[in-house]
Tab-separated table of C-alpha atoms and ligand atoms in Angstrom:
chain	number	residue	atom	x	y	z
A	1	UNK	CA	0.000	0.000	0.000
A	2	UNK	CA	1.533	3.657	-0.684
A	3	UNK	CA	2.395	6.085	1.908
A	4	UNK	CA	-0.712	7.890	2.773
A	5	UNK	CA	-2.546	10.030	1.903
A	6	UNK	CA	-3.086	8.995	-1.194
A	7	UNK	CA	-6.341	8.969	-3.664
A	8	UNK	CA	-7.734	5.979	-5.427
A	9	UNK	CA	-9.716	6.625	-8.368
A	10	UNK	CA	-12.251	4.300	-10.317
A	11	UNK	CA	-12.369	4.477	-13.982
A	12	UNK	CA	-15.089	2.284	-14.440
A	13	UNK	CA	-17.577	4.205	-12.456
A	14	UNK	CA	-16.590	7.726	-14.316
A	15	UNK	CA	-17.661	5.398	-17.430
A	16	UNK	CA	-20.513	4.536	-15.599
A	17	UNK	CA	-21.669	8.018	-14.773
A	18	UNK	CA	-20.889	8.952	-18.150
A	19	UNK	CA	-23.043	6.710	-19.826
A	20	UNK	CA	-25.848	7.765	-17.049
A	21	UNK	CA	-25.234	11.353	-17.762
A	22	UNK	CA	-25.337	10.812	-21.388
A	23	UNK	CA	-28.986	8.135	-21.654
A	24	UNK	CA	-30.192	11.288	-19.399
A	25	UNK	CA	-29.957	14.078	-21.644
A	26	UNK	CA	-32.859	13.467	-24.072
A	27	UNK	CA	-32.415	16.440	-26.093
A	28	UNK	CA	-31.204	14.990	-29.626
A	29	UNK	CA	-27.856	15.896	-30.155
A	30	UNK	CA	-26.781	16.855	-26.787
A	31	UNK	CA	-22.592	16.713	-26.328
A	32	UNK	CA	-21.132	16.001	-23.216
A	33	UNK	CA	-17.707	17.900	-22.762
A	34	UNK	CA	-15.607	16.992	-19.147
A	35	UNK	CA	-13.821	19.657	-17.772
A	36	UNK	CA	-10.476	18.556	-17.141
A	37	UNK	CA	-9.466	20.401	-14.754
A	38	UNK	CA	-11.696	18.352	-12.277
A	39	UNK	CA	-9.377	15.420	-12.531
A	40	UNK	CA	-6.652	15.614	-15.294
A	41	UNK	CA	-5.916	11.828	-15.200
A	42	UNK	CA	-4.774	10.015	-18.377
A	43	UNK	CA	-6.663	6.642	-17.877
A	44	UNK	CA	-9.704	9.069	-17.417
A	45	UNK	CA	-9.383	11.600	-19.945
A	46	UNK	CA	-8.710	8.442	-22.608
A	47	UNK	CA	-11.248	6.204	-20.836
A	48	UNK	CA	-13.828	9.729	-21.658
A	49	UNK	CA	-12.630	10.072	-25.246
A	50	UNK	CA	-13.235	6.033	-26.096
A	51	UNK	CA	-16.997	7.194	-24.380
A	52	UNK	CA	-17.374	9.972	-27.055
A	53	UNK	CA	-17.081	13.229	-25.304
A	54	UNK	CA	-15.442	16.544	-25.663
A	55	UNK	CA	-13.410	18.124	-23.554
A	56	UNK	CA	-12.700	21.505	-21.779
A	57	UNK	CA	-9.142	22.699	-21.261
A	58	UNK	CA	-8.242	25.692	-19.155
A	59	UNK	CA	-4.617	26.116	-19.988
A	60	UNK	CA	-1.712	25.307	-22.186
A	61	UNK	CA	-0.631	22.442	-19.585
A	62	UNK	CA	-4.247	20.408	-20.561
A	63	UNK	CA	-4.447	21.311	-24.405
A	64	UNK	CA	-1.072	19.379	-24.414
A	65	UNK	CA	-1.940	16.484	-22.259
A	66	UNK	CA	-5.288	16.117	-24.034
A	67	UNK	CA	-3.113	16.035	-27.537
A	68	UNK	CA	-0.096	13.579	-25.622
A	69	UNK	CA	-2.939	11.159	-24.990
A	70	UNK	CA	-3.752	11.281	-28.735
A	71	UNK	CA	-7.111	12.728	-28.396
A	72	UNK	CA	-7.966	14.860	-31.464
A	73	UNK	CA	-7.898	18.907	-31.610
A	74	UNK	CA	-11.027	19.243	-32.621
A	75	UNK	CA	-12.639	17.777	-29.571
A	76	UNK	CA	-11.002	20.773	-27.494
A	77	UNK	CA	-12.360	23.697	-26.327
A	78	UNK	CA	-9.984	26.012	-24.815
A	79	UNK	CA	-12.834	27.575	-22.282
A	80	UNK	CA	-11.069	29.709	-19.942
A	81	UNK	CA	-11.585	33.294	-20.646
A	82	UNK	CA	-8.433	34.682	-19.247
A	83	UNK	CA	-6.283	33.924	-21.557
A	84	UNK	CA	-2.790	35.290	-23.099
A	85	UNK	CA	-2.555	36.437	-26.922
A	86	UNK	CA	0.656	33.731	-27.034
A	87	UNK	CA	-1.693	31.355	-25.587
A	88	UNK	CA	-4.315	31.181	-28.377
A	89	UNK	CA	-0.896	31.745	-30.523
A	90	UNK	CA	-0.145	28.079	-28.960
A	91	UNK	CA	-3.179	26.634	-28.743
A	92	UNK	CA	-4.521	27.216	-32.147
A	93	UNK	CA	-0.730	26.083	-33.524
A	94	UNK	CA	-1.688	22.640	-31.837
A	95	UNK	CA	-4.555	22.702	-34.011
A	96	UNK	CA	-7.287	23.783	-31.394
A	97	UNK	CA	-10.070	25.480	-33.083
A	98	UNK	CA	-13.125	25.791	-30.445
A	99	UNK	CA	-12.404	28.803	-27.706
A	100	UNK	CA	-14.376	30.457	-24.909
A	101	UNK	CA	-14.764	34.626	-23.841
A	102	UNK	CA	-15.998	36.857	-22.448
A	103	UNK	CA	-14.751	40.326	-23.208
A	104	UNK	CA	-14.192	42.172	-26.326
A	105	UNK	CA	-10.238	42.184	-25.491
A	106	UNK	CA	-10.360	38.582	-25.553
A	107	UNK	CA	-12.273	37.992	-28.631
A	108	UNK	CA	-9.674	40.646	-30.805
A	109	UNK	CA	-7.275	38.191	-29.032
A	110	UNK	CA	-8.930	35.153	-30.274
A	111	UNK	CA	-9.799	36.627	-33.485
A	112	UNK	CA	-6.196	37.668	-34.293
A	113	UNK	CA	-4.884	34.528	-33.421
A	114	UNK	CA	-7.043	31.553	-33.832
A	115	UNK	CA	-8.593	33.243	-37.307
A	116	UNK	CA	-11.674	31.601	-38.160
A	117	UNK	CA	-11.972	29.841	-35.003
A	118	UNK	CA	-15.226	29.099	-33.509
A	119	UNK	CA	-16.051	30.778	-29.922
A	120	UNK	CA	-19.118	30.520	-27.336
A	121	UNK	CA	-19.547	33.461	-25.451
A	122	UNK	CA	-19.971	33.386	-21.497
A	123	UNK	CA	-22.669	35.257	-19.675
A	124	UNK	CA	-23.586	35.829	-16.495
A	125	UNK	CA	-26.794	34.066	-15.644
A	126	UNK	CA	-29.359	35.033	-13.029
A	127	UNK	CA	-29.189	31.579	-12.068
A	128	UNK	CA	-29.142	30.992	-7.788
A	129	UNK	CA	-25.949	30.645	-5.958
A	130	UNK	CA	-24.101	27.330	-5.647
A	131	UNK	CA	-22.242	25.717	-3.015
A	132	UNK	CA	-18.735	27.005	-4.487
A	133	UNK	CA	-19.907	30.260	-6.807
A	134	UNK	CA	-17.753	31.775	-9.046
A	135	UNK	CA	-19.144	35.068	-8.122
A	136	UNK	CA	-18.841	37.669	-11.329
A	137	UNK	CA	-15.153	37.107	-11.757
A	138	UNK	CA	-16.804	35.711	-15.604
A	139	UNK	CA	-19.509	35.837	-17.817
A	140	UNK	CA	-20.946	39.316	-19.726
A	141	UNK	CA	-24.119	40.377	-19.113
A	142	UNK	CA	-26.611	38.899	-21.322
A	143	UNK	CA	-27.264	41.429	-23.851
A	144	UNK	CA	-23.169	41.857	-24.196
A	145	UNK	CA	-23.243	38.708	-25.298
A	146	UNK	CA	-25.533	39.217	-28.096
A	147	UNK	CA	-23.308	42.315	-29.350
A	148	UNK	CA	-20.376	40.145	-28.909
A	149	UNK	CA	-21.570	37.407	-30.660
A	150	UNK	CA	-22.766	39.559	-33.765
A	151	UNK	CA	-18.974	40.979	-33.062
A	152	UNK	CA	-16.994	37.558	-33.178
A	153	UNK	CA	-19.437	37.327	-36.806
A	154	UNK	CA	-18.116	40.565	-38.273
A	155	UNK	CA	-14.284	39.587	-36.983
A	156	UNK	CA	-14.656	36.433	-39.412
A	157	UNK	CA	-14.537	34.209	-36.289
A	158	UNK	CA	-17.617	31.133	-36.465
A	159	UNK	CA	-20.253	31.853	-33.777
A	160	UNK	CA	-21.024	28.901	-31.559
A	161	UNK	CA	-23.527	30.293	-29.324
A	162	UNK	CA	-24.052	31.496	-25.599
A	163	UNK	CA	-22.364	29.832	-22.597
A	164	UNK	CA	-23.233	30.185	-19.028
A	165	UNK	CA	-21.642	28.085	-16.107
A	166	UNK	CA	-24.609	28.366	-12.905
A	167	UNK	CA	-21.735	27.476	-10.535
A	168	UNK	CA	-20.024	24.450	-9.035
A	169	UNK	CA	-21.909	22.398	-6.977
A	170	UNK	CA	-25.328	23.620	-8.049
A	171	UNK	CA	-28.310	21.924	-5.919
A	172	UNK	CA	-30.791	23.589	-7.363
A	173	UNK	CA	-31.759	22.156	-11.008
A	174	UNK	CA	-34.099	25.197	-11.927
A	175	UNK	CA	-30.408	27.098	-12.453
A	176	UNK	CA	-30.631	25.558	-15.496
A	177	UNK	CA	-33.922	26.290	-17.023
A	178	UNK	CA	-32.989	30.282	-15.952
A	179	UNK	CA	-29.856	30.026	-18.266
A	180	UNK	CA	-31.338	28.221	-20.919
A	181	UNK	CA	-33.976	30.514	-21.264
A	182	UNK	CA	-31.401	33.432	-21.063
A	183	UNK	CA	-29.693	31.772	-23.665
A	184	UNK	CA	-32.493	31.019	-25.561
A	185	UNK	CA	-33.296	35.388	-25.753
A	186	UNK	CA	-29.396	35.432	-27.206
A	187	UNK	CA	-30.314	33.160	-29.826
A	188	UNK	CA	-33.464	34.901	-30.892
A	189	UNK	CA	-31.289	38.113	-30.937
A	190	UNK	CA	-29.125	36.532	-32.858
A	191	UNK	CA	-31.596	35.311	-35.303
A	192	UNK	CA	-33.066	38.646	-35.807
A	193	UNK	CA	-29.459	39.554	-37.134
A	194	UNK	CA	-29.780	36.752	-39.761
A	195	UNK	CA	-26.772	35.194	-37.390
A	196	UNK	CA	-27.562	31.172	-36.756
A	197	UNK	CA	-25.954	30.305	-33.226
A	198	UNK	CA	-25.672	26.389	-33.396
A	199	UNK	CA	-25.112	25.627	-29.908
A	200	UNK	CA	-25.706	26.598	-26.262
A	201	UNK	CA	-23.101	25.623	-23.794
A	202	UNK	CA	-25.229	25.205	-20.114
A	203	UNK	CA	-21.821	24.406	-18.519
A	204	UNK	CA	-21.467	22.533	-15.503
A	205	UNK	CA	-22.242	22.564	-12.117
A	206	UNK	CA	-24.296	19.480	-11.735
A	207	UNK	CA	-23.197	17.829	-7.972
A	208	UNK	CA	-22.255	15.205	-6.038
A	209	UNK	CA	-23.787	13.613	-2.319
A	210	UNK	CA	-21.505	14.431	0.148
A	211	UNK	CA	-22.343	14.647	3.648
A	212	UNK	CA	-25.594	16.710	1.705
A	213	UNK	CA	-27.421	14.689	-0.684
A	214	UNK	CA	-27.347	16.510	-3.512
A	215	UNK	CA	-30.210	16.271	-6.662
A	216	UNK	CA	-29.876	13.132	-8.840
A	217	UNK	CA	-28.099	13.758	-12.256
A	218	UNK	CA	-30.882	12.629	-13.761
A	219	UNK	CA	-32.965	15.000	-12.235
A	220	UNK	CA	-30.713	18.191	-13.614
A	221	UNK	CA	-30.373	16.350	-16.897
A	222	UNK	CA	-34.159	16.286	-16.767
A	223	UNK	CA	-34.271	19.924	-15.879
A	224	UNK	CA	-31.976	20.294	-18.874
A	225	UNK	CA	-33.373	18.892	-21.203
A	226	UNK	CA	-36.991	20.075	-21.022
A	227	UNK	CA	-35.373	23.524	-20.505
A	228	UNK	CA	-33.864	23.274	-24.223
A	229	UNK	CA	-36.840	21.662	-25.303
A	230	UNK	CA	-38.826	24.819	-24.656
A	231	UNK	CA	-36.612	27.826	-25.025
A	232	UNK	CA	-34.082	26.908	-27.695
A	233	UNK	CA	-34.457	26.087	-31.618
A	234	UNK	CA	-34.140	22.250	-32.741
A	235	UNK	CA	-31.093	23.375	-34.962
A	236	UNK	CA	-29.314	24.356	-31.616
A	237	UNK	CA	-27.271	21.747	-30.384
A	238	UNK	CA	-27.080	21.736	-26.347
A	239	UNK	CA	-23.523	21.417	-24.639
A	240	UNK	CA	-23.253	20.205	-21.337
A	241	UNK	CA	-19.765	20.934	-19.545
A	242	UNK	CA	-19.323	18.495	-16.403
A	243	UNK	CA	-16.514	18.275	-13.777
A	244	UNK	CA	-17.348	17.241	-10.799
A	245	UNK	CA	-20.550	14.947	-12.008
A	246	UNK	CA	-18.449	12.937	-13.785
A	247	UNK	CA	-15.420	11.887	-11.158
A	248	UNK	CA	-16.688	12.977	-7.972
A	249	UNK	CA	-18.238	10.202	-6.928
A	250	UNK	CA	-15.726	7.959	-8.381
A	251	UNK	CA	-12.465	8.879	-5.825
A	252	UNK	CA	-11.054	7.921	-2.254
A	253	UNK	CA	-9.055	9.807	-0.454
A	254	UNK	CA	-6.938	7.221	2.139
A	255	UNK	CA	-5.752	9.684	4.281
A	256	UNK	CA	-4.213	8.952	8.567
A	257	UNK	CA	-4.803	10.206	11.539
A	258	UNK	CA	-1.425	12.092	12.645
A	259	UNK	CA	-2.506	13.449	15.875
A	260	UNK	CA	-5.321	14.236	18.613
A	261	UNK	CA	-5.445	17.046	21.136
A	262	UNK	CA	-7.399	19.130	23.241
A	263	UNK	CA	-6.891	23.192	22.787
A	264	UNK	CA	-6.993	25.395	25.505
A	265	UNK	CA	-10.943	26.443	24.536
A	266	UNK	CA	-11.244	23.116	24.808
A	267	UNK	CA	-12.271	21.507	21.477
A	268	UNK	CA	-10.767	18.366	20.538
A	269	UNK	CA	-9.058	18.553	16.985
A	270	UNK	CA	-7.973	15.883	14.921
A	271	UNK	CA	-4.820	16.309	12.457
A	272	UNK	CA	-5.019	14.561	9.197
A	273	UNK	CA	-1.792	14.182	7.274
A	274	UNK	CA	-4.023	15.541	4.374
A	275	UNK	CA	-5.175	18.907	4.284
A	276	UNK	CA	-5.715	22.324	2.191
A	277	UNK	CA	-3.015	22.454	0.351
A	278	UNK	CA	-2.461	18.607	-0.642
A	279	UNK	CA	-5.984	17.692	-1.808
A	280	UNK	CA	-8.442	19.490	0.217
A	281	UNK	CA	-8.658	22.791	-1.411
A	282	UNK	CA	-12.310	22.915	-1.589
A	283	UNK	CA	-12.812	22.781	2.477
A	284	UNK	CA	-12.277	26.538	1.681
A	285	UNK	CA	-14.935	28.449	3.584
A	286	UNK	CA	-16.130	25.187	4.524
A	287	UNK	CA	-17.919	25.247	1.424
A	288	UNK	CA	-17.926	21.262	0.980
A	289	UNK	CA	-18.422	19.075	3.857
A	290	UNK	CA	-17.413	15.335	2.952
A	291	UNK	CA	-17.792	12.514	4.800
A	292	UNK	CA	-14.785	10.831	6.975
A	293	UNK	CA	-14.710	6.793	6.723
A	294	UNK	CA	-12.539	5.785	9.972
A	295	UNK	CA	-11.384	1.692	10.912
A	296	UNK	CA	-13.650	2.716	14.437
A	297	UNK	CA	-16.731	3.675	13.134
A	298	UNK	CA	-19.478	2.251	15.473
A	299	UNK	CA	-17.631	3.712	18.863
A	300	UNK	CA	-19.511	6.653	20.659
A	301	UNK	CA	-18.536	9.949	18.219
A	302	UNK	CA	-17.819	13.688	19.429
A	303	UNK	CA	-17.275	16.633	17.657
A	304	UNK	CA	-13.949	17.758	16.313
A	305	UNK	CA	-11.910	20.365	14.650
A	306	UNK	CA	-10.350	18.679	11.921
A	307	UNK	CA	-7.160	19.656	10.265
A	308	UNK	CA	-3.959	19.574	7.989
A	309	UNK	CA	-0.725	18.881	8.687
A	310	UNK	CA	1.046	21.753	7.489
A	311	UNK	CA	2.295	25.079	9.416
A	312	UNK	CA	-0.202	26.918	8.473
A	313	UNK	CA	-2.995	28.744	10.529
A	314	UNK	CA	-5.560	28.484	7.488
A	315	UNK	CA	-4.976	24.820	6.947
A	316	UNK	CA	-8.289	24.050	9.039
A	317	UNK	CA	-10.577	21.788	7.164
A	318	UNK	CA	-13.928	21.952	9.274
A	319	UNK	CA	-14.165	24.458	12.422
A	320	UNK	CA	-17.687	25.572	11.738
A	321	UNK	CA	-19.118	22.568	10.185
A	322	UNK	CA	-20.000	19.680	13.148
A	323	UNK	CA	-17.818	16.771	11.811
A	324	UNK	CA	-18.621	13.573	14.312
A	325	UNK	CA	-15.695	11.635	14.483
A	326	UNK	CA	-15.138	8.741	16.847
A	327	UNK	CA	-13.811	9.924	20.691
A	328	UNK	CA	-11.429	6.773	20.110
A	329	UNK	CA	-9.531	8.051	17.171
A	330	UNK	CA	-5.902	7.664	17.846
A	331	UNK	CA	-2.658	8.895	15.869
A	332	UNK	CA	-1.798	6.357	13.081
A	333	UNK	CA	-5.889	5.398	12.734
A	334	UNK	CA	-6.759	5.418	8.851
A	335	UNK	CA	-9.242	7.899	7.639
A	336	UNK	CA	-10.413	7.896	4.297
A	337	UNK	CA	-12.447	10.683	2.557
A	338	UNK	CA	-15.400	9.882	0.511
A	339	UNK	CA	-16.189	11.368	-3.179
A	340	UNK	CA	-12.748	12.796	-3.199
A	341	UNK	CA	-12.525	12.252	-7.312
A	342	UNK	CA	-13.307	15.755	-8.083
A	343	UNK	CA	-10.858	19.082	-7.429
A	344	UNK	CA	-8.171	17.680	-5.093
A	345	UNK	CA	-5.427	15.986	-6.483
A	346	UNK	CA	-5.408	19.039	-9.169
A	347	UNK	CA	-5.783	21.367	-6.774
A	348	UNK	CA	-2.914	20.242	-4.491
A	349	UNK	CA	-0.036	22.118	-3.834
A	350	UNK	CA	3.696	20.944	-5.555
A	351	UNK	CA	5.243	21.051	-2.162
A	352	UNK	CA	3.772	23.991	0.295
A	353	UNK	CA	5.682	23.337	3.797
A	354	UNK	CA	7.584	20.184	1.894
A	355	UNK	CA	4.456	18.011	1.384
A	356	UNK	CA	4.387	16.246	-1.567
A	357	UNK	CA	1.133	16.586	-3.973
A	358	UNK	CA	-1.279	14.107	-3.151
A	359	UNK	CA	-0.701	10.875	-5.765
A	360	UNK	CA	-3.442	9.607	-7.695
A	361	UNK	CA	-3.683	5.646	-7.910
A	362	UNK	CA	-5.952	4.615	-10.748
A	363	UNK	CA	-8.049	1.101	-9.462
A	364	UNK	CA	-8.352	-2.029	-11.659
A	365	UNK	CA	-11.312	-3.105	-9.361
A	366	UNK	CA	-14.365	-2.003	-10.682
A	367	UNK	CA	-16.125	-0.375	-7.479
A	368	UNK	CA	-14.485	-0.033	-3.799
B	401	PLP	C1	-15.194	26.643	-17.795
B	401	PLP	C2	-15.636	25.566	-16.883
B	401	PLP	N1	-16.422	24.578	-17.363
B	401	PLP	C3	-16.816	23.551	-16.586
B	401	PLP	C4	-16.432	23.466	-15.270
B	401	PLP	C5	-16.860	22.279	-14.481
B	401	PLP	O1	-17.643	22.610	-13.419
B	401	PLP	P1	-18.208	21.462	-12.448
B	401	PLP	O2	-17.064	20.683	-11.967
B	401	PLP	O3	-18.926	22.222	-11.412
B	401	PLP	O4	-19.132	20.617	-13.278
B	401	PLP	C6	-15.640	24.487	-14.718
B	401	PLP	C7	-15.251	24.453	-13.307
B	401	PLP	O5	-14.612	25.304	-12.752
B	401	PLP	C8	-15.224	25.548	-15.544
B	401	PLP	O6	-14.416	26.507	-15.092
């Protein structure tokens, strides 16, 4: 067994909620295109290509590891909207064709150099919050996005369509049907312009159970689905932008106990050789509460502070949240983390404090 902590990821239930995912979305023509950044392992970026889907790259660093893996150009949409001019330089040189914005500066950008390219534009939906919200650091308002479609036209570029992302971790599946009907105006403005958008990109969002059980996907795929059924043209094809959906679900974190104490206030915390800067990144403002696994589950429980293992006064994991964890837990107990698959092993650290990144260990067995 590796050194802990470590996470264990299983492809065959990413395939599994791919295929879910996919039978789902009812709306003919509906593409399915994983965000990468969510977990940028091979096996599961080639095990989601063999499946059929698109995929969306943030950076440089993914375009290339998409392309390593042998996975064609054309199924890449370089969908971060801050992006450097010798960035679309590169990317469009490695034969990427498909980009995201969501300014004018960016589109010029794009325009100049990925000629001819096709782009979706990102608005700003009035869609609830989610558990992890983006806030407005993207997306135009929606009439901008109309004018900057009609723009991207004029610049020679191929217009996609809108694009709207309601936020990671979205439990509410009517954040949908607001965006698609949002997007659904852009198209009709579009239209009247005698300009034919051909898709809309609904992004991602769609969550996993954690300690909160979360909507089933096929619930928001429902939500989709009728949503594009009512607001958007038949010739529109519907893009739907997963992360977390997809590989959430489908990770372990195996993670030890390294020690146990009682502070002066008097709260027992529990230090996890894991913490927010080697996998746990999105305990940030407590906004995702996952569920601990420990070897004495069953013994009486009591709450606890739990924490990382580095020098660091911020590298708290829960303090707010009431995690029950068992009043026997010892140093050297095993811990693991459920539904880890998602936005920790990409988000760890290289080596804050001298911990390494957390390793990723890719199962042959088909479920834990
Ligand atoms: C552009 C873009 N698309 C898709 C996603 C995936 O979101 P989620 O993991 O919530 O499905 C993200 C996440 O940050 C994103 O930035």
């Amino acid at each position: 067994m590796p050194e802990s902590p470590y996470l264990v990821i299983y492809p065959e239930r990413v395939r599994a909620n791919y295929r879910a995912l996919d039978t789902a979305l009812t709306v003919t023509g509906t593409r399915i295109r994983y965000a990468v950044k969510a977990a940028p392992v091979d096996d599961l970026l080639v095990l989601l290509a063999d499946e059929g889907a698109e995929f969306d790259v943030a950076s440089i660093g993914e375009i290339e590891q998409c392309i390593a893996l042998g996975i064609a150009a054309d199924r890449l949409c370089y969908g971060n909207p801050i992006k450097k001019a010798a960035h679309i330089a590169r990317a469009y040189a490695l034969g990427v064709r498909r980009y995201a914005f969501d300014t004018e500066d960016d589109l010029e950008r794009i325009a100049e150099h990925a000629p001819g390219s096709e782009v979706e534009c990102r608005f700003l939906s009035s869609a609830p919050e989610s558990k992890t919200p983006f806030g407005t650091k993207f997306g135009c308002r929606p009439d901008e996005a109309t004018n900057l479609l009609i723009r991207a036209h004029d610049l020679g570029l191929i217009v996609g369509g809108p694009y709207f992302h309601v936020g990671s971790q979205q439990l509410d599946p009517s954040a949908w049907r607001i965006g698609i009907e949002q997007a659904g105006a852009i198209v009709q403005a579009l239209a009247d312009k005698n300009i034919a958008a051909t898709v809309v990109n609904v992004g991602g969002g769609l969550p996993v159970s954690y300690v909160d059980t979360a909507p089933e996907l096929s619930d928001i795929a429902a939500a989709i689905s009728s949503a594009a059924a009512e607001f958007l043209p038949e010739s529109v094809r519907v893009i739907v932008e997963p992360g977390r959906a997809l590989v959430g679900n489908a990770g372990t974190i195996h993670a030890e106990v390294v020690g146990v104490r009682v502070a002066p206030d008097g709260r027992r915390w529990v230090y996890l050789d894991i913490g927010r800067y080697n996998g746990m990144a999105e305990t940030e403002n407590e906004y995702i509460a996952y569920r601990f696994v420990t070897d004495r589950d069953g013994d009486p429980v009591a709450e606890a502070v739990v924490a990382g293992p580095t020098c660091d006064g911020d590298d708290v994991l829960y303090q707010r949240t009431k995690v029950l964890l068992p009043t026997t837990l010892r140093a050297g107990d095993r811990i693991q983390i459920l539904h880890t698959g998602a936005y920790t092993a990409s988000y760890s650290s290289v080596s804050f404090n001298g911990f390494p990144p957390l390793t990723v260990h890719v199962s042959g067995a088909e479920r834990e």
